mmCIF file of C-alpha atoms in Angstrom:
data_model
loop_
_atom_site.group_PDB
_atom_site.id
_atom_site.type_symbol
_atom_site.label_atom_id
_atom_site.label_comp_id
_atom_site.label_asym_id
_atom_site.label_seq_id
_atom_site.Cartn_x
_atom_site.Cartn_y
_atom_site.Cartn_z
ATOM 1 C CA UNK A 267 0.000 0.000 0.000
ATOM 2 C CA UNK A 268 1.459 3.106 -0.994
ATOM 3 C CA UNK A 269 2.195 6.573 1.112
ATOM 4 C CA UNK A 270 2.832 9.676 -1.162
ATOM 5 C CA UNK A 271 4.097 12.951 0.196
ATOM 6 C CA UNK A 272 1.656 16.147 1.106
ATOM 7 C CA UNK A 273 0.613 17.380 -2.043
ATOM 8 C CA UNK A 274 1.424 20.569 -1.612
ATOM 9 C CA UNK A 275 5.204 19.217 -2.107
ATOM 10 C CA UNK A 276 4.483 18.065 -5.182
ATOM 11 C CA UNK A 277 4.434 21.046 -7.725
ATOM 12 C CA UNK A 278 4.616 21.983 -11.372
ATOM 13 C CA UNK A 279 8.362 22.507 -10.909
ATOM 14 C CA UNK A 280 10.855 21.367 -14.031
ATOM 15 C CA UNK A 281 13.366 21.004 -10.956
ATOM 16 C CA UNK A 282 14.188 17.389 -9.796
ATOM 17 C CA UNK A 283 15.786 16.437 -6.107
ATOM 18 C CA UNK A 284 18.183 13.959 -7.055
ATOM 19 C CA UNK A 285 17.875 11.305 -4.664
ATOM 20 C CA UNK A 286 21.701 10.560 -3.404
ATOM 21 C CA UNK A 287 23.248 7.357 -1.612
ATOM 22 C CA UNK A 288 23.112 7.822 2.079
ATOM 23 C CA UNK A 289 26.570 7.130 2.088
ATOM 24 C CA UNK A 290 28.536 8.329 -0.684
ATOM 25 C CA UNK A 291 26.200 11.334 -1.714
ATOM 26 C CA UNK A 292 26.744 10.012 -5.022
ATOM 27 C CA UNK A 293 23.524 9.603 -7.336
ATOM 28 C CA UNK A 294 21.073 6.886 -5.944
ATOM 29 C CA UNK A 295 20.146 4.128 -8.633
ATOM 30 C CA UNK A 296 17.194 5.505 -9.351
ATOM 31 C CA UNK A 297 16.966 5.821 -13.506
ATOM 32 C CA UNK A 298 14.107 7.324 -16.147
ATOM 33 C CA UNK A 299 13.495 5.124 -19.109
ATOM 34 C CA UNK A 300 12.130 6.050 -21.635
ATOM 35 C CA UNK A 301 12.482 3.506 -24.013
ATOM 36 C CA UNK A 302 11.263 -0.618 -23.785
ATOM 37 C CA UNK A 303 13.525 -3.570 -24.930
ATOM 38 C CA UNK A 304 12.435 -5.262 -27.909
ATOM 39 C CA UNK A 305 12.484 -9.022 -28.712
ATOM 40 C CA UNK A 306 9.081 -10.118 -27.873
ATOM 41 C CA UNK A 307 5.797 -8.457 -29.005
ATOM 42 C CA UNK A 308 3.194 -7.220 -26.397
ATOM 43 C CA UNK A 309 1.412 -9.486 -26.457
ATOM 44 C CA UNK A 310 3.741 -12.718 -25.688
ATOM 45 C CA UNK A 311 5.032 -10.072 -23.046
ATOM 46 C CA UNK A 312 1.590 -9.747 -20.933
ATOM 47 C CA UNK A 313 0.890 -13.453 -21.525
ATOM 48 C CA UNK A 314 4.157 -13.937 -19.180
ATOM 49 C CA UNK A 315 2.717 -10.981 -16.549
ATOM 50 C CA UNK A 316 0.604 -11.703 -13.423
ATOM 51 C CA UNK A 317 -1.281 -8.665 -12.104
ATOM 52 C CA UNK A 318 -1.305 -8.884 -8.546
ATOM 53 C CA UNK A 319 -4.533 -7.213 -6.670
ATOM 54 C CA UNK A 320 -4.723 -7.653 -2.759
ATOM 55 C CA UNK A 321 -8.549 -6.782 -1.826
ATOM 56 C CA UNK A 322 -10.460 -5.912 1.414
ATOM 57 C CA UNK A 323 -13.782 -5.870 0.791
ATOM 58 C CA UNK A 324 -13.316 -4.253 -2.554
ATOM 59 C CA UNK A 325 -15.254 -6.365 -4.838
ATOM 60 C CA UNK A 326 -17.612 -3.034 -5.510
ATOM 61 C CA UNK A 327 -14.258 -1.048 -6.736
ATOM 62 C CA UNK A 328 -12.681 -3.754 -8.800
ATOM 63 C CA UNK A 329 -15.633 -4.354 -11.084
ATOM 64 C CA UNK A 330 -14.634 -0.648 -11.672
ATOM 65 C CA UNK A 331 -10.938 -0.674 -12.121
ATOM 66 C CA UNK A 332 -9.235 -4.307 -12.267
ATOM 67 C CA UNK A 333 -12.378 -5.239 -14.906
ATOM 68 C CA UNK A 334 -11.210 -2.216 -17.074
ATOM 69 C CA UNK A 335 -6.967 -3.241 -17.094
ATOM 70 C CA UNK A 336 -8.266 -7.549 -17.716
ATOM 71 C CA UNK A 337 -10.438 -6.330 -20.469
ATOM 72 C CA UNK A 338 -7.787 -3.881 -22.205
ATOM 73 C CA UNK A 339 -4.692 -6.476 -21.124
ATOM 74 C CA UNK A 340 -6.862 -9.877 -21.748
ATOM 75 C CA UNK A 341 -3.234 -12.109 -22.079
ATOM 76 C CA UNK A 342 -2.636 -11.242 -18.364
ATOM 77 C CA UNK A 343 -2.971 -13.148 -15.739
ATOM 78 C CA UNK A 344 -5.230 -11.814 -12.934
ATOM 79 C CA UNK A 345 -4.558 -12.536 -9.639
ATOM 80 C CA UNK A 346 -6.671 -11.239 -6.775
ATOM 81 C CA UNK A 347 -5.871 -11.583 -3.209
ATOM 82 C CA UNK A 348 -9.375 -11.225 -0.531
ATOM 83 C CA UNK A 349 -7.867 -10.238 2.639
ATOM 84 C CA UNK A 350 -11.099 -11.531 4.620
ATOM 85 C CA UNK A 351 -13.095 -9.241 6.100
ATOM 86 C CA UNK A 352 -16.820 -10.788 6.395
ATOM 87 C CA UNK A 353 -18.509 -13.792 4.674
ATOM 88 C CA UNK A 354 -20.765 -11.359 2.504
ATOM 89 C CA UNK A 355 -17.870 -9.792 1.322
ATOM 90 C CA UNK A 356 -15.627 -12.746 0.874
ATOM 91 C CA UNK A 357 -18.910 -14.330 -1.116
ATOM 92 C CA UNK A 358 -19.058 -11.327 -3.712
ATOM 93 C CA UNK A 359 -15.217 -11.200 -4.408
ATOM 94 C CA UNK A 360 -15.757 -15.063 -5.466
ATOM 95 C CA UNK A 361 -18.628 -14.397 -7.625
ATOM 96 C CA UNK A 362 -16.834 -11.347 -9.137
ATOM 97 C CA UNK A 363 -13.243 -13.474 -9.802
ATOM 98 C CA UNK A 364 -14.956 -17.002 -10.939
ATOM 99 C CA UNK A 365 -17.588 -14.650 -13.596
ATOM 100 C CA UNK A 366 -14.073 -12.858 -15.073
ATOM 101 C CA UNK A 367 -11.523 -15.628 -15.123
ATOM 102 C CA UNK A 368 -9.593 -14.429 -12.161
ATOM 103 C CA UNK A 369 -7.608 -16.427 -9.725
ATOM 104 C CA UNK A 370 -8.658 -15.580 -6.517
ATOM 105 C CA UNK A 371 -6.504 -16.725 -3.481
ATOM 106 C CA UNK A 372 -9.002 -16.834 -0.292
ATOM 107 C CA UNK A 373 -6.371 -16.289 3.237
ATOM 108 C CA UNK A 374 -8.505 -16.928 6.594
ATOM 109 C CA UNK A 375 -7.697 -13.704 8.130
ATOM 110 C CA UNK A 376 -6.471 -9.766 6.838
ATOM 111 C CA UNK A 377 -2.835 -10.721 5.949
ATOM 112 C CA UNK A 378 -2.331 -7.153 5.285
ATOM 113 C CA UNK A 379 -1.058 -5.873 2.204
ATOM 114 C CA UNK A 380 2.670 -7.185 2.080
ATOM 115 C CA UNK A 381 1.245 -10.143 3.348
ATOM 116 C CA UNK A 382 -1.114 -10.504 0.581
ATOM 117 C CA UNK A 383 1.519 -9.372 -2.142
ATOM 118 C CA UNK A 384 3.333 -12.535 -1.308
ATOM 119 C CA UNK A 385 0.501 -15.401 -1.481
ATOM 120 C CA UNK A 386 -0.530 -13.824 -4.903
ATOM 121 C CA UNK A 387 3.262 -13.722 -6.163
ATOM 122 C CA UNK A 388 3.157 -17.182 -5.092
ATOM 123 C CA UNK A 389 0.051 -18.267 -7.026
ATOM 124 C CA UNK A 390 1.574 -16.172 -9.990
ATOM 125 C CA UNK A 391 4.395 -18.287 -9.872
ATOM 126 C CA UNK A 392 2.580 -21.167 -9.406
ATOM 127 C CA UNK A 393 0.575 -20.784 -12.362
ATOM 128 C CA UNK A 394 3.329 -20.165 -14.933
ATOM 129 C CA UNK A 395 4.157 -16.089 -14.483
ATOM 130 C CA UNK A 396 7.404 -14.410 -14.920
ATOM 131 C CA UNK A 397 6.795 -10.879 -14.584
ATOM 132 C CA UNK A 398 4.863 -10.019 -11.352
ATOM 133 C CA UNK A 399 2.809 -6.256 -11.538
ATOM 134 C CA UNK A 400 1.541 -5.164 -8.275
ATOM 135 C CA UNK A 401 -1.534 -2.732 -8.781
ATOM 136 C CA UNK A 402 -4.122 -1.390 -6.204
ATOM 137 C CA UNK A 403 -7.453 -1.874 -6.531
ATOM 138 C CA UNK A 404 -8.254 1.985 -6.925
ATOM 139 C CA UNK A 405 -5.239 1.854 -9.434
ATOM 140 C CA UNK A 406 -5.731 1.562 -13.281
ATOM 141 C CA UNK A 407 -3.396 1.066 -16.346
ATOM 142 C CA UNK A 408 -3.616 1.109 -19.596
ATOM 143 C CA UNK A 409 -2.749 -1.888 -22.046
ATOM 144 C CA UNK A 410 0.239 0.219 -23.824
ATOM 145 C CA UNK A 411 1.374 1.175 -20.496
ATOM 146 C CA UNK A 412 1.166 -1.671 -18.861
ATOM 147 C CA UNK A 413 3.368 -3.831 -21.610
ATOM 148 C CA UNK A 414 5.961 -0.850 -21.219
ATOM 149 C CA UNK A 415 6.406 -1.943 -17.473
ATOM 150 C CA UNK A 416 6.671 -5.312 -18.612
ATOM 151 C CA UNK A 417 8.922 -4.908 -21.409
ATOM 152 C CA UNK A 418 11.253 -3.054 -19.280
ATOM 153 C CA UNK A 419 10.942 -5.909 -16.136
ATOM 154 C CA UNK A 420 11.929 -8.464 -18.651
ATOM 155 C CA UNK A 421 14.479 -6.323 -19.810
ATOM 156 C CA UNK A 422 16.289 -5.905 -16.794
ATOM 157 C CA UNK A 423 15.301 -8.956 -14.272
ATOM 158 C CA UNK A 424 16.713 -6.941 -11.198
ATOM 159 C CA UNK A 425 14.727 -3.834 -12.418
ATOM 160 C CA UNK A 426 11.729 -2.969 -9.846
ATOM 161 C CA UNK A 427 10.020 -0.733 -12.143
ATOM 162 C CA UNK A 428 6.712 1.550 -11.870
ATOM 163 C CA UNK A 429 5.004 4.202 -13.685
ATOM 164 C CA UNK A 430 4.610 7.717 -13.004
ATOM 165 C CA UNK A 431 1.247 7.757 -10.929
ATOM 166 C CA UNK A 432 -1.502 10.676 -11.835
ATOM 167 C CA UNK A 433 -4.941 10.937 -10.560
ATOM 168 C CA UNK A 434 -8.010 10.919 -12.613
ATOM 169 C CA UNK A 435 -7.673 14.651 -13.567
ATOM 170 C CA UNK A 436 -4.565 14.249 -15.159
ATOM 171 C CA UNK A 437 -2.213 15.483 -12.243
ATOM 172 C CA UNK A 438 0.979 13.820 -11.079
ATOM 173 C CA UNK A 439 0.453 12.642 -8.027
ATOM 174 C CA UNK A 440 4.346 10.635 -7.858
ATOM 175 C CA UNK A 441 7.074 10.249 -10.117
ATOM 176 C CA UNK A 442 9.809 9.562 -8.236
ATOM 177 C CA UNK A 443 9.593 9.899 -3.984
ATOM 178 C CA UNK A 444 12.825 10.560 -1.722
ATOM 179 C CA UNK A 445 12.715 10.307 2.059
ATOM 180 C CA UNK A 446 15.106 11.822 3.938
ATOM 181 C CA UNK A 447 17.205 10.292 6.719
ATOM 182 C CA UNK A 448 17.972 13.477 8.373
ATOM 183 C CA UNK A 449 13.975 13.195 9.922
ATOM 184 C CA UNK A 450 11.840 10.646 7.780
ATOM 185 C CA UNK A 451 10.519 13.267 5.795
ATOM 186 C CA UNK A 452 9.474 12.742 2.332
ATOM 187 C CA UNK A 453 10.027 14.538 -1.113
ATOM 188 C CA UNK A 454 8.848 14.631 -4.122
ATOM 189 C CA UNK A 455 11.725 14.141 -6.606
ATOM 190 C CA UNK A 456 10.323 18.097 -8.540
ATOM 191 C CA UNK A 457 9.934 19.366 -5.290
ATOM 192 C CA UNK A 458 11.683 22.637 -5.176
ATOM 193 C CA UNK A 459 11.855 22.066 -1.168
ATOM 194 C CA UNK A 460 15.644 21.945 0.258
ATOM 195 C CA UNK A 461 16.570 18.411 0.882
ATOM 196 C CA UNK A 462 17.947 18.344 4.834
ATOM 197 C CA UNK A 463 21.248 16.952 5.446
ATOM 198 C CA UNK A 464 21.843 13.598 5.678
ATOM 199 C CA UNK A 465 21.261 12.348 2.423
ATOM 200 C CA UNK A 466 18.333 10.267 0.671
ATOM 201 C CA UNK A 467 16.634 6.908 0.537
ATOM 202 C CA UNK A 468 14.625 6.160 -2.865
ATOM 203 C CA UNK A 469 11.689 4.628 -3.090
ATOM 204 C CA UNK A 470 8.626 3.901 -5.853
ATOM 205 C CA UNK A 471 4.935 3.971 -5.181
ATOM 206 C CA UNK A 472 3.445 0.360 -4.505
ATOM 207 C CA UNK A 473 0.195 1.855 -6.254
ATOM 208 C CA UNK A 474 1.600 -0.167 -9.127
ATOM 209 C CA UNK A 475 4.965 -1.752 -9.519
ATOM 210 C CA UNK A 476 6.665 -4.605 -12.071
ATOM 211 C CA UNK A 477 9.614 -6.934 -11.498
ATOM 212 C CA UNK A 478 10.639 -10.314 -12.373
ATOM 213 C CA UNK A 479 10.002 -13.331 -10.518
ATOM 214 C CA UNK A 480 13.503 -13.214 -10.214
ATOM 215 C CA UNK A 481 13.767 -9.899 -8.142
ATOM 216 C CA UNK A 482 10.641 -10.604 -6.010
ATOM 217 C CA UNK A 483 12.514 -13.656 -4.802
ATOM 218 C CA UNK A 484 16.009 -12.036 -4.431
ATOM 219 C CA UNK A 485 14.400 -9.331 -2.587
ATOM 220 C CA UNK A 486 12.944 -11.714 0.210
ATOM 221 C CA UNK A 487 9.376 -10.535 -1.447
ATOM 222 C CA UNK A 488 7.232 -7.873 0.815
ATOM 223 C CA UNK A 489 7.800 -7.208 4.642
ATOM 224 C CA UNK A 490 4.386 -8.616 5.963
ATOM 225 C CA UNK A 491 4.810 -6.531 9.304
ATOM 226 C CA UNK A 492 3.869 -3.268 8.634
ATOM 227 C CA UNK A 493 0.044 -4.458 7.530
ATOM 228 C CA UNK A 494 -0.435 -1.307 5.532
ATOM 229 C CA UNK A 495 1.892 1.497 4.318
ATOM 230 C CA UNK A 496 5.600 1.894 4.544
ATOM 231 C CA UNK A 497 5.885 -1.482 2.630
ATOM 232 C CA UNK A 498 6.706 0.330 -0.621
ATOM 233 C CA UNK A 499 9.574 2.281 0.725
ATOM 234 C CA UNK A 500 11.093 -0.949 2.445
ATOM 235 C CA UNK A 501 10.625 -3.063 -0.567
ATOM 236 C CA UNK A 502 12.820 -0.607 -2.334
ATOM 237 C CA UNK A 503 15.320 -0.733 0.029
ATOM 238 C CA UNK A 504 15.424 -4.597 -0.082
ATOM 239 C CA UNK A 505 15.811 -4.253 -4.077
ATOM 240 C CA UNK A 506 18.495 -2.047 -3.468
ATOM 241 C CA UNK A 507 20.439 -3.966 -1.126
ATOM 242 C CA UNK A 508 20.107 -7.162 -3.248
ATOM 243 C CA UNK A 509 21.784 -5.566 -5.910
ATOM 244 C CA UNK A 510 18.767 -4.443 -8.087
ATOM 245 C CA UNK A 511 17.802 -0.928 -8.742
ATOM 246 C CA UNK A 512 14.793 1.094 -8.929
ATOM 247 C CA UNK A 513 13.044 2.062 -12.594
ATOM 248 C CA UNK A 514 10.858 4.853 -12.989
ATOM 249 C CA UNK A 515 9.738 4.762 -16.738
ATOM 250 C CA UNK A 516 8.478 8.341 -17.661
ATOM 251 C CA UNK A 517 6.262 7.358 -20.731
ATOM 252 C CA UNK A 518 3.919 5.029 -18.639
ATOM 253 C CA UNK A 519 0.984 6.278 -16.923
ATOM 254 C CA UNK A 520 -1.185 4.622 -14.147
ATOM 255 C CA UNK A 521 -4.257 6.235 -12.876
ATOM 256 C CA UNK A 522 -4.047 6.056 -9.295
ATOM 257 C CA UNK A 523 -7.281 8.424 -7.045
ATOM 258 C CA UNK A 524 -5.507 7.414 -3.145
ATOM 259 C CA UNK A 525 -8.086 6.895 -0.605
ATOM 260 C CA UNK A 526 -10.330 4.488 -2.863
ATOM 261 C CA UNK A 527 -9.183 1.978 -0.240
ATOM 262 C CA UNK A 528 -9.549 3.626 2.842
ATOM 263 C CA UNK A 529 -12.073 6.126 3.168
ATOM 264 C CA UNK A 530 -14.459 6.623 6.157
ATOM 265 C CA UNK A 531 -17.905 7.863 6.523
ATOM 266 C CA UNK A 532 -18.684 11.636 7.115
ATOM 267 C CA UNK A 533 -15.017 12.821 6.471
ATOM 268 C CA UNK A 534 -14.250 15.310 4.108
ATOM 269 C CA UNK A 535 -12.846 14.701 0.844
ATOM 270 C CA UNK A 536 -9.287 15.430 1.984
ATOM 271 C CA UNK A 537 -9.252 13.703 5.839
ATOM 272 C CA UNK A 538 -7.629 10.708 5.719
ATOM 273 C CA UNK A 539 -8.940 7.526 7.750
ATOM 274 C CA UNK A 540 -7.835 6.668 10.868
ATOM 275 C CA UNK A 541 -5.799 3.318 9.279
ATOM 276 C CA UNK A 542 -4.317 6.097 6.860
ATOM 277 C CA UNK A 543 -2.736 8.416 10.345
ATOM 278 C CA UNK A 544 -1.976 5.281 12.651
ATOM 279 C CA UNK A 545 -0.138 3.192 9.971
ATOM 280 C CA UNK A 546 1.682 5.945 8.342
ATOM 281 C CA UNK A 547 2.798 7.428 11.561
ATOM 282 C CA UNK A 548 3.821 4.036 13.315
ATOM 283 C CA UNK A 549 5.509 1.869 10.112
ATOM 284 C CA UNK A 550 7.841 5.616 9.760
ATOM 285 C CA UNK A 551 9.562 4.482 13.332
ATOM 286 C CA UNK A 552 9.441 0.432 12.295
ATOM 287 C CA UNK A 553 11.001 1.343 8.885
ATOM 288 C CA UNK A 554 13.985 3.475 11.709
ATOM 289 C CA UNK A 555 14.566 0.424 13.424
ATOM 290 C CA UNK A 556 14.717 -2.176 10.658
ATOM 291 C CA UNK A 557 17.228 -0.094 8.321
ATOM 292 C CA UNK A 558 18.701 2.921 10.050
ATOM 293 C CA UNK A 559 21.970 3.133 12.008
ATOM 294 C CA UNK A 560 20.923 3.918 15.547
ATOM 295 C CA UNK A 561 22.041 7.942 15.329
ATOM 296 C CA UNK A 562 19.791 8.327 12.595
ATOM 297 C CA UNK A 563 16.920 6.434 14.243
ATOM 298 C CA UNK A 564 17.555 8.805 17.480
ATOM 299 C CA UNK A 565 16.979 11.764 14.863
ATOM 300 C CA UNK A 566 13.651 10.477 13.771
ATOM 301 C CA UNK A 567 12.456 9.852 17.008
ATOM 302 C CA UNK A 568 12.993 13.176 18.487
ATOM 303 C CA UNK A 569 11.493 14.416 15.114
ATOM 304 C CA UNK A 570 8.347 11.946 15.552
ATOM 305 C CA UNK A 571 5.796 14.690 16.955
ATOM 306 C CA UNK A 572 6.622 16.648 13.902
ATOM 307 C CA UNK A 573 6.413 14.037 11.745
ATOM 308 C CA UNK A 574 3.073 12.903 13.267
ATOM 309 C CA UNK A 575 1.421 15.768 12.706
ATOM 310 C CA UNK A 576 2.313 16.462 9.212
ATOM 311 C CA UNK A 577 0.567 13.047 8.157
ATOM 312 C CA UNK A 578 -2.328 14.246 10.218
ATOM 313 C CA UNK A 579 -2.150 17.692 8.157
ATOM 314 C CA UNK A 580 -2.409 15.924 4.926
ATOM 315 C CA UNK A 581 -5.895 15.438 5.878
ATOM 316 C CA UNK A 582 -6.357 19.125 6.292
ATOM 317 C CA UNK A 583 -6.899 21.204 9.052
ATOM 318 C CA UNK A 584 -10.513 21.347 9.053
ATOM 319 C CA UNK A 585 -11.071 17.817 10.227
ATOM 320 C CA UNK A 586 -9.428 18.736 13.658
ATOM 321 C CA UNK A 587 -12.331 21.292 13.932
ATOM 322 C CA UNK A 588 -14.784 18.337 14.668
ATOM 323 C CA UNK A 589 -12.758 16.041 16.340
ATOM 324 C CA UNK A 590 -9.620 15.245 17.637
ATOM 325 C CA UNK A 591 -9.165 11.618 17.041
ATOM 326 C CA UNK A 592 -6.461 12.081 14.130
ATOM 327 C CA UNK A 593 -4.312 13.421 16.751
ATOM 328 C CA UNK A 594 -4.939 11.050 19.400
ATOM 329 C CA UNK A 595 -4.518 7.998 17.017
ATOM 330 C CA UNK A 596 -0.724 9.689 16.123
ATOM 331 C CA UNK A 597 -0.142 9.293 19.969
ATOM 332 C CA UNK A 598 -0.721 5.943 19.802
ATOM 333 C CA UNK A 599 1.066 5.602 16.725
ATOM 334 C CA UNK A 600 4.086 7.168 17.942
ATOM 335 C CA UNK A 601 4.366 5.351 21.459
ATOM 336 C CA UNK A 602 4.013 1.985 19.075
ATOM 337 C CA UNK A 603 6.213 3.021 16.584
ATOM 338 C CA UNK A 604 9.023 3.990 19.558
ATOM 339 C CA UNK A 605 8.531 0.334 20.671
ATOM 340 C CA UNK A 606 8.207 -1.342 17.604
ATOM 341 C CA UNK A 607 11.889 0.463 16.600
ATOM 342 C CA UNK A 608 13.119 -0.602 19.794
ATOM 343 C CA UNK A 609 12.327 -4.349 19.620
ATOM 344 C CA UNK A 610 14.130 -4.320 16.011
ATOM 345 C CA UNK A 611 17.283 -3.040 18.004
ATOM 346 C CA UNK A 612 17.250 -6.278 20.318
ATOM 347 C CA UNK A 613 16.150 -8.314 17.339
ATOM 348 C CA UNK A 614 12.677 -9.041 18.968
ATOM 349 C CA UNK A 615 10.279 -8.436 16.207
ATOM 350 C CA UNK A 616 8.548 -11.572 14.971
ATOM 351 C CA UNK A 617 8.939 -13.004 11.459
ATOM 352 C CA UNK A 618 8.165 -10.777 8.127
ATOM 353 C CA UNK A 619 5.688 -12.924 7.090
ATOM 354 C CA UNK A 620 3.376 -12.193 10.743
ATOM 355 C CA UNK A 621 1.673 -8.772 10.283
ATOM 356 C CA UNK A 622 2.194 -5.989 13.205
ATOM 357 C CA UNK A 623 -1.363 -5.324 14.023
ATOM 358 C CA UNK A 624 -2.996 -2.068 15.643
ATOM 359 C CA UNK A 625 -4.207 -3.073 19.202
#
């Protein structure tokens, strides 16, 4: 599940951040290609390609989007993961997958998004697939598009690859995301916004992401713990350290609206829900304790409040005016978060594959 950056730091701006190594400073492997391999036609190419959807009751909102890329991509392979919720809606994602042809891979509990990333790769691979796509269910691409991803995948088999992500007006809503590991922060790569010392971590948008079998394996697949968000930005570092690199290709569009997945009755139509705040806020301090040195992690956690309430701004400020749960959820967040980070530095965490789940 993807996190993106407050919108206002994404702007109109020619002017790219280049992400830079944390150590060296030097450019991070983070490339823009604009051009796909040739050898095999699109077709043969999407007949190798799984799409990979993980759903939560969501049956309603793929007949609208995952319908639309099956139909325009028919030589794909559709996968569907039904993180159970309830029986109704466990019954209508079956009915939806058996009427279009889709695989549908039926886990007895909410493995969370990483968690559900995995069984699909695994059916994907089961069932033939080379090239994995991961897509949200409130994500949409198009068949040209989508056979650019692959083509550059199977181009370059440690290549995690994605598109550049606009919304269904037509904005860019990521192309490229830094965050920084002076405070956690995040930045869009045209963000005219001074990057703080300390260097850069890339990372690409889960909203929709390609790689080979063989990179998905190398990379230990998704990191099951953090349930929901944060999974994208540690799933690039894993490519990374394995000796892949990250792909953004600049002529491929995917039309991604955030919050199809997690909205809440009688919010506004910027407040975020209350998964959005408490995940966001907590899986920043997990992601400290899994990957940073422990100076760095001491600088995120004495930036935490700050960094708290920015994801709670991203919501606007008018949603505090009724209620002040956002706020207290990024308490709770925060005092997880702290502990979570701490059990990573004594190793205490359980395995990847056993989701972290708000109390």
């Amino acid at each position: 599940m993807t996190v993106t950056p407050d919108p206002a730091q994404v702007t109109d701006s020619t002017e790219a951040a280049e992400p830079t190594d944390p150590e060296t400073s030097a450019p991070a492997r983070v490339v823009a290609i604009t051009e796909a391999s040739g050898g095999l036609s699109g077709g043969e190419l999407l007949s190798r390609t799984a799409v990979i959807v993980v759903s939560y009751d969501s049956a309603a909102l793929l007949k609208r989007t995952l319908a639309r890329v099956a139909e325009d991509s028919p030589e794909a392979r559709i996968v569907v993961v039904d993180n159970y919720s309830t029986p109704t809606a466990r019954e209508e994602l079956v009915t939806l997958a058996s009427s279009r042809g889709w695989e549908a891979v039926l886990p007895e509990t909410n493995t969370g998004f990483g968690g559900g990333m995995n069984l699909g790769a695994a059916r994907a691979r089961e069932l033939g697939a080379d090239l994995l796509v991961l897509l949200n269910p409130d994500a949409v691409i198009a068949r040209a598009d989508l056979i650019r991803l692959a083509a550059r995948a199977h181009a370059d088999r440690l290549a995690l690859v994605a598109p550049v992500l606009k919304d269904s007006g037509g904005r860019i809503v990521s192309d490229g995301i830094v965050v920084c590991l002076a405070d956690g922060s995040m930045r869009s790569r045209r963000s005219p916004r001074p990057i703080p010392p300390g260097g850069t971590q890339p990372w690409l948008s889960g909203a929709c992401l390609a790689l080979s079998v063989d990179l998905f394996e190398a990379a230990g697949g998704l990191d099951a713990r953090y349930f929901l968000y944060w999974e994208d930005v540690d799933f690039s570092a894993r490519v990374l350290a394995a000796g892949g690199s990250l792909a953004l290709v600049r002529d491929a569009v995917a039309v991604h609206d955030e919050g199809g997945t997690h909205s809440e009755s009688g919010q506004s139509d910027r407040a975020k829900s209350d998964i959005y705040y408490y995940y966001n806020v907590r899986n920043r301090l997990l992601y400290a304790g899994l990957h940073l040195d422990r100076a760095t992690q001491r600088r995120w956690v004495a930036t935490a409040g700050r960094a708290a309430r920015e994801i709670v701004l991203r919501g606007g400020r008018r949603q505090l005016l009724s209620t002040r749960r956002p706020l207290l959820t990024a308490a709770q967040a925060t005092r997880d978060g702290v502990r979570l980070l701490r059990a990573a530095r004594r190793g205490e965490l359980p395995d990847v594959d056993e989701p972290l789940i708000r109390d």
